[in-house]
CSV table of N, CA and C in Angstrom, one decimal:
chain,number,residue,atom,x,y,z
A,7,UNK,N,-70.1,-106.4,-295.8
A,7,UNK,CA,-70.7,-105.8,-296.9
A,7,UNK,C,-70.6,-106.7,-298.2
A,8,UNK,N,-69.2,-107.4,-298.4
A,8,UNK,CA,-69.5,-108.0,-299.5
A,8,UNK,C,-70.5,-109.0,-299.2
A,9,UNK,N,-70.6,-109.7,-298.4
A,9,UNK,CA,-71.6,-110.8,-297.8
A,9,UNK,C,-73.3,-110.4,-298.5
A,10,UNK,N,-73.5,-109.4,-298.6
A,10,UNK,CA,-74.3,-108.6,-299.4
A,10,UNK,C,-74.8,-109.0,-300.2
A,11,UNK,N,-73.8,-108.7,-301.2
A,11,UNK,CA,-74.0,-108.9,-302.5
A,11,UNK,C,-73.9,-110.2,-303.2
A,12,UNK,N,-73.1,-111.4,-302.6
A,12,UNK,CA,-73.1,-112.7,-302.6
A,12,UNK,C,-71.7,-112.9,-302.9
A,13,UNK,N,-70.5,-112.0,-302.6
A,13,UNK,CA,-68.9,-112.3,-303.0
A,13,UNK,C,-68.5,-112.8,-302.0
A,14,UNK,N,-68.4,-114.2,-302.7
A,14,UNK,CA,-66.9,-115.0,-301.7
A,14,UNK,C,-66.1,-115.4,-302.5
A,15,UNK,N,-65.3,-114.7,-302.9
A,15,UNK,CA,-64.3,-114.5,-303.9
A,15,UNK,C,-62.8,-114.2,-302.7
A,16,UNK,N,-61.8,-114.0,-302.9
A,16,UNK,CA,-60.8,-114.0,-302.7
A,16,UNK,C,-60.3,-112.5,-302.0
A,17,UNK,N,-59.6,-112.7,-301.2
A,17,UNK,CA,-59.4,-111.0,-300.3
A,17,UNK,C,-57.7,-111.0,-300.2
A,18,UNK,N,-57.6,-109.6,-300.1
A,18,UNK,CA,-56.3,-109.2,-300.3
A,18,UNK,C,-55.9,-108.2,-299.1
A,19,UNK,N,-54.7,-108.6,-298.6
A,19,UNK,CA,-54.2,-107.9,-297.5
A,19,UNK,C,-53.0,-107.2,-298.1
A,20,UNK,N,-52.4,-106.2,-298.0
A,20,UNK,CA,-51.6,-105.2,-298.6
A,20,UNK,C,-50.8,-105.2,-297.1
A,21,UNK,N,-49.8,-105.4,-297.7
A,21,UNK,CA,-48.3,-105.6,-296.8
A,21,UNK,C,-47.3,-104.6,-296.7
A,22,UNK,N,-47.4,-103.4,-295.8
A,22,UNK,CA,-46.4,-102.7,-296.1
A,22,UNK,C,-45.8,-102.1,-294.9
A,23,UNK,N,-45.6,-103.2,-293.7
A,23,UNK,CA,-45.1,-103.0,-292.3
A,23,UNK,C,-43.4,-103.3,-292.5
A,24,UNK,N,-42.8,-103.0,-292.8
A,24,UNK,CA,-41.3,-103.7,-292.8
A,24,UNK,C,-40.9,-103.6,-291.1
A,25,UNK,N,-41.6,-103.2,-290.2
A,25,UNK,CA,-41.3,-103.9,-289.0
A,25,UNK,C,-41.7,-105.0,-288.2
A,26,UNK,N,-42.4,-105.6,-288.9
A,26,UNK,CA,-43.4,-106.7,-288.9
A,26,UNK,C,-43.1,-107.9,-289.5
A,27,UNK,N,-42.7,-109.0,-289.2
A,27,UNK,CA,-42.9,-110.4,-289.7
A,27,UNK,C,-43.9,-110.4,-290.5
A,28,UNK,N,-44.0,-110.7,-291.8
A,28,UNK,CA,-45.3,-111.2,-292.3
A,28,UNK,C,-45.7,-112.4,-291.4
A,29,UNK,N,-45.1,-113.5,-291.4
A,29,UNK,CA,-45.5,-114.5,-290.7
A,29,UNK,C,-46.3,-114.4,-289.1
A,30,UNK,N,-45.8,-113.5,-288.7
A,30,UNK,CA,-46.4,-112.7,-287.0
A,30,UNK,C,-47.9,-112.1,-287.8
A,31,UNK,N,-47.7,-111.0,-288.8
A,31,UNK,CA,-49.0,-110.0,-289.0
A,31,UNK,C,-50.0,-110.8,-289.4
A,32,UNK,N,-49.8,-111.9,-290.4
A,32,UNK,CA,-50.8,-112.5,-291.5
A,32,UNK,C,-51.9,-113.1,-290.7
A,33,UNK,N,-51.7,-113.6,-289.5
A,33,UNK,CA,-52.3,-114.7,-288.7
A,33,UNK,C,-53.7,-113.4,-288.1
A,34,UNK,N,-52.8,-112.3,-287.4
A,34,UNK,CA,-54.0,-111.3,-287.4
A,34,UNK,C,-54.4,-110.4,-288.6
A,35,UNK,N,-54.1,-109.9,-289.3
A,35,UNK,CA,-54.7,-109.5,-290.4
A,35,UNK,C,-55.9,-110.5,-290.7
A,36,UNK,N,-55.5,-111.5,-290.8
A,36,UNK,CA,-56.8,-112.6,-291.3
A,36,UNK,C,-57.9,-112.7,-290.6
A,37,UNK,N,-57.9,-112.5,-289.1
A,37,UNK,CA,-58.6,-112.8,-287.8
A,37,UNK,C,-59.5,-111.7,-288.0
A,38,UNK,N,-58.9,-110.2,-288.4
A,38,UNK,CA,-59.5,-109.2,-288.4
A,38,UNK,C,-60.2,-109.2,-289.8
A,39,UNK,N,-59.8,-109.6,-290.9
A,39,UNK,CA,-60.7,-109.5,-292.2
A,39,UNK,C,-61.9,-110.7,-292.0
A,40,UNK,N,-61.7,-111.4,-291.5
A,40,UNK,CA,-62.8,-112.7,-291.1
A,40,UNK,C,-63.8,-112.1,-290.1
A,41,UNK,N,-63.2,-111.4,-289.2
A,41,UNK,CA,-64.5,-110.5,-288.3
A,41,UNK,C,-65.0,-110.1,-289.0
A,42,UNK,N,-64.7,-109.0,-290.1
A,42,UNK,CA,-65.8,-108.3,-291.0
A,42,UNK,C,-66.8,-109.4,-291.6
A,43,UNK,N,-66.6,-110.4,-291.9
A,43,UNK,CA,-67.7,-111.3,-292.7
A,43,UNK,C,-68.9,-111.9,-291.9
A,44,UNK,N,-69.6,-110.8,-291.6
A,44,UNK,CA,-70.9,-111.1,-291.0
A,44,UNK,C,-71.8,-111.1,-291.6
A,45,UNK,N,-73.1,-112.2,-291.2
A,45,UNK,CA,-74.4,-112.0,-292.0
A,45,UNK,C,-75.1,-111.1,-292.6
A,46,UNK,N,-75.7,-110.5,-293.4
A,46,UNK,CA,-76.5,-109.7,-293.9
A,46,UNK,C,-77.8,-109.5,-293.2
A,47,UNK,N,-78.2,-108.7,-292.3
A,47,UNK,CA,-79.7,-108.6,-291.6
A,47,UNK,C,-80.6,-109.5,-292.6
A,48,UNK,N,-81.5,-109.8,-291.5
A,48,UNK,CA,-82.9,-110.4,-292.3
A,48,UNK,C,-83.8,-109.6,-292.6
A,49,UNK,N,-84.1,-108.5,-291.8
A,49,UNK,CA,-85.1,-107.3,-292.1
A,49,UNK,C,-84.4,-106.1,-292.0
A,50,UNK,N,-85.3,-105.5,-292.4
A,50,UNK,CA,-85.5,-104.1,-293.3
A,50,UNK,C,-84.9,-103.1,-291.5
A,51,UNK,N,-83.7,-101.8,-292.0
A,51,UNK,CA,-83.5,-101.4,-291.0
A,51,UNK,C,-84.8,-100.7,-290.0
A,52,UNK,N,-85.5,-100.2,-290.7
A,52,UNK,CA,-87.0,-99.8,-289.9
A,52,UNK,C,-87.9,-100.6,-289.4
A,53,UNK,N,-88.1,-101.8,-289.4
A,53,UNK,CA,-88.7,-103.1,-289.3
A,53,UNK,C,-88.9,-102.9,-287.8
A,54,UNK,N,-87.7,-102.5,-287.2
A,54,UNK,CA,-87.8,-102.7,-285.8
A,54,UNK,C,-88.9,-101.7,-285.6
A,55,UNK,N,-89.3,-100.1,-286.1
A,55,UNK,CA,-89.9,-99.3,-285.5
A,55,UNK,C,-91.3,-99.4,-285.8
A,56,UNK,N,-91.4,-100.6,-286.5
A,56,UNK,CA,-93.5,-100.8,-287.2
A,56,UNK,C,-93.8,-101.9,-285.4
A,57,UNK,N,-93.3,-101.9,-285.1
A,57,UNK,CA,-93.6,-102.7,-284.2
A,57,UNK,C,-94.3,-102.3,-282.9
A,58,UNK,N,-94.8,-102.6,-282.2
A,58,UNK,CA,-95.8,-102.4,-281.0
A,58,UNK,C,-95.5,-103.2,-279.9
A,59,UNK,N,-94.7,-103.2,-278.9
A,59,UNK,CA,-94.3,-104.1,-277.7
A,59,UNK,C,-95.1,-103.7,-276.6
């Protein structure tokens, strides 16, 4: 979503496992906030239904 609106600014993971290594969690927390940064569609969500196959 931020991808959106054009922020590539800086992201923040809130740490509040005390059973967890930060050094163990950080590596996936990252993996999982990097999944989220996917492209922005190119067309319109109805685009697909004007269509005629």
């Amino acid at each position: 979503m931020l991808n959106t609106i054009g922020y590539d600014g800086p992201l923040s993971v809130e740490w509040e496992d005390a059973g967890m290594d930060r050094l163990v969690g950080a590596p996936e927390a990252l993996a999982f906030v990097r999944s989220l940064a996917f492209d922005a569609p190119t067309d319109a969500f109805d685009a697909a239904f004007s269509t005629r196959r």
